[in-house]
């Protein structure tokens, strides 16, 4: 593959990932064009531009500078990542031990349990109810125990 001759490179500056953004004037062209040079470029022209930039042939490469905007963007991205992870974790079912048995928990289980607990507080409610544990065994619970299970 033919290497394009370079007449000039200007405005070279490192990027966060170690690549170099610059403007390149190729032989036979009249205007500089934006170019991103990378150390692992597989194209011969890209390899040559990287080598010439690193050698200092076209001047100093301005170092990458961390700005307050970049810090804010990184913090925001990390916050979003943590929030997505937390949302995923909170949606997961889990089990816990209470009163000598293992019980299902998590949003789905609680969504089924809370209405029953609320109904149990009415004057016409039964005094006991069977509720399935994590092993799908029916356990007879008093309304007080049902409320305790919901609170556990």
Short mmCIF file of C-alpha atoms in Angstrom, two decimals:
data_model
loop_
_atom_site.label_atom_id
_atom_site.label_comp_id
_atom_site.label_asym_id
_atom_site.label_seq_id
_atom_site.Cartn_x
_atom_site.Cartn_y
_atom_site.Cartn_z
CA UNK A 1 0.00 0.00 0.00
CA UNK A 2 1.37 3.41 -0.97
CA UNK A 3 2.34 5.90 1.73
CA UNK A 4 0.96 9.37 1.09
CA UNK A 5 3.62 12.04 1.38
CA UNK A 6 3.07 14.62 4.11
CA UNK A 7 3.96 18.28 3.53
CA UNK A 8 3.02 19.50 6.98
CA UNK A 9 1.39 18.72 10.32
CA UNK A 10 0.07 21.32 12.73
CA UNK A 11 -2.03 21.69 15.91
CA UNK A 12 -0.98 18.29 17.27
CA UNK A 13 -2.34 17.43 20.71
CA UNK A 14 -2.72 14.23 22.68
CA UNK A 15 -6.14 12.80 23.41
CA UNK A 16 -7.21 11.03 26.58
CA UNK A 17 -6.64 7.61 24.97
CA UNK A 18 -3.06 8.45 23.89
CA UNK A 19 -3.88 9.12 20.24
CA UNK A 20 -2.91 12.44 18.66
CA UNK A 21 -5.35 14.77 16.95
CA UNK A 22 -3.75 17.05 14.38
CA UNK A 23 -4.16 18.63 10.97
CA UNK A 24 -2.22 17.13 8.07
CA UNK A 25 -1.35 18.66 4.71
CA UNK A 26 -0.79 15.85 2.23
CA UNK A 27 1.33 16.24 -0.90
CA UNK A 28 -0.81 17.49 -3.77
CA UNK A 29 -3.47 18.98 -1.47
CA UNK A 30 -4.05 22.67 -0.75
CA UNK A 31 -5.68 22.44 2.67
CA UNK A 32 -4.90 20.76 5.95
CA UNK A 33 -7.33 18.01 6.93
CA UNK A 34 -8.18 16.76 10.44
CA UNK A 35 -6.36 13.55 11.31
CA UNK A 36 -6.15 11.27 14.34
CA UNK A 37 -2.86 9.42 14.59
CA UNK A 38 -2.63 6.26 16.70
CA UNK A 39 0.34 4.18 17.77
CA UNK A 40 -1.26 0.95 16.57
CA UNK A 41 -2.43 2.28 13.19
CA UNK A 42 -2.19 -0.52 10.63
CA UNK A 43 -2.11 1.77 7.57
CA UNK A 44 1.39 2.67 6.34
CA UNK A 45 0.51 6.37 6.05
CA UNK A 46 -0.86 6.35 9.60
CA UNK A 47 2.28 4.62 10.87
CA UNK A 48 4.48 7.21 9.17
CA UNK A 49 2.47 10.13 10.58
CA UNK A 50 2.65 8.64 14.09
CA UNK A 51 6.43 8.15 13.81
CA UNK A 52 6.98 11.69 12.52
CA UNK A 53 4.83 13.18 15.28
CA UNK A 54 6.69 11.18 17.94
CA UNK A 55 10.08 12.17 16.52
CA UNK A 56 9.28 15.86 16.93
CA UNK A 57 9.66 16.55 13.21
CA UNK A 58 6.50 18.69 13.22
CA UNK A 59 7.00 20.29 16.61
CA UNK A 60 5.88 19.57 20.13
CA UNK A 61 2.67 17.63 20.74
CA UNK A 62 0.53 19.45 23.28
CA UNK A 63 -0.14 17.15 26.26
CA UNK A 64 -3.62 16.03 27.16
CA UNK A 65 -5.13 18.27 29.82
CA UNK A 66 -7.83 17.18 32.22
CA UNK A 67 -10.39 19.97 32.37
CA UNK A 68 -13.15 20.51 34.93
CA UNK A 69 -15.63 19.59 32.19
CA UNK A 70 -13.91 16.23 31.63
CA UNK A 71 -13.92 15.53 35.36
CA UNK A 72 -17.61 16.42 35.57
CA UNK A 73 -18.40 14.20 32.57
CA UNK A 74 -16.44 11.28 34.08
CA UNK A 75 -18.22 11.69 37.42
CA UNK A 76 -21.59 11.83 35.67
CA UNK A 77 -20.81 8.69 33.66
CA UNK A 78 -19.71 6.83 36.82
CA UNK A 79 -22.83 8.02 38.69
CA UNK A 80 -25.04 6.70 35.87
CA UNK A 81 -23.15 3.39 35.88
CA UNK A 82 -23.65 3.04 39.66
CA UNK A 83 -27.33 3.97 39.44
CA UNK A 84 -27.90 1.40 36.67
CA UNK A 85 -26.11 -1.26 38.74
CA UNK A 86 -28.12 -0.35 41.86
CA UNK A 87 -31.41 -0.47 39.94
CA UNK A 88 -30.49 -3.89 38.55
CA UNK A 89 -29.47 -5.19 41.99
CA UNK A 90 -32.61 -3.88 43.68
CA UNK A 91 -34.77 -5.63 41.08
CA UNK A 92 -33.18 -9.02 41.81
CA UNK A 93 -35.08 -11.52 43.94
CA UNK A 94 -33.36 -12.82 47.05
CA UNK A 95 -34.12 -14.98 50.07
CA UNK A 96 -33.73 -14.36 53.78
CA UNK A 97 -34.12 -16.29 57.01
CA UNK A 98 -36.99 -15.41 59.34
CA UNK A 99 -38.67 -17.38 62.06
CA UNK A 100 -36.76 -20.57 61.22
CA UNK A 101 -37.61 -20.61 57.50
CA UNK A 102 -36.24 -19.25 54.25
CA UNK A 103 -38.47 -16.70 52.52
CA UNK A 104 -38.48 -15.12 49.09
CA UNK A 105 -37.94 -11.38 48.94
CA UNK A 106 -37.36 -8.71 46.34
CA UNK A 107 -39.78 -6.44 44.50
CA UNK A 108 -42.03 -9.19 43.10
CA UNK A 109 -42.43 -10.99 46.43
CA UNK A 110 -43.09 -7.78 48.33
CA UNK A 111 -45.60 -6.66 45.71
CA UNK A 112 -47.58 -9.84 46.44
CA UNK A 113 -47.19 -9.62 50.21
CA UNK A 114 -48.04 -5.97 50.92
CA UNK A 115 -51.67 -6.05 49.69
CA UNK A 116 -52.30 -9.14 51.82
CA UNK A 117 -50.83 -7.42 54.88
CA UNK A 118 -53.00 -4.36 54.24
CA UNK A 119 -56.11 -6.54 53.88
CA UNK A 120 -55.17 -8.35 57.09
CA UNK A 121 -55.53 -5.09 58.98
CA UNK A 122 -59.22 -4.79 58.12
CA UNK A 123 -61.89 -5.69 60.67
CA UNK A 124 -63.20 -8.54 58.51
CA UNK A 125 -59.83 -10.22 58.02
CA UNK A 126 -59.07 -13.78 59.00
CA UNK A 127 -56.89 -14.52 61.98
CA UNK A 128 -54.44 -16.71 60.04
CA UNK A 129 -53.32 -17.25 56.46
CA UNK A 130 -51.11 -19.75 54.63
CA UNK A 131 -48.15 -18.17 52.83
CA UNK A 132 -45.56 -19.96 50.69
CA UNK A 133 -41.91 -19.92 51.77
CA UNK A 134 -38.89 -20.08 49.42
CA UNK A 135 -39.30 -23.87 49.14
CA UNK A 136 -42.96 -23.44 48.14
CA UNK A 137 -44.09 -24.96 51.43
CA UNK A 138 -47.33 -23.49 52.74
CA UNK A 139 -46.81 -22.00 56.20
CA UNK A 140 -49.74 -20.99 58.37
CA UNK A 141 -49.09 -17.49 59.73
CA UNK A 142 -51.10 -15.32 62.06
CA UNK A 143 -51.87 -11.83 60.79
CA UNK A 144 -49.26 -10.52 63.26
CA UNK A 145 -46.67 -12.93 61.83
CA UNK A 146 -47.62 -11.90 58.31
CA UNK A 147 -46.97 -8.26 59.23
CA UNK A 148 -43.65 -9.24 60.81
CA UNK A 149 -42.71 -11.14 57.66
CA UNK A 150 -43.45 -8.08 55.55
CA UNK A 151 -41.34 -5.94 57.88
CA UNK A 152 -38.46 -8.43 57.93
#
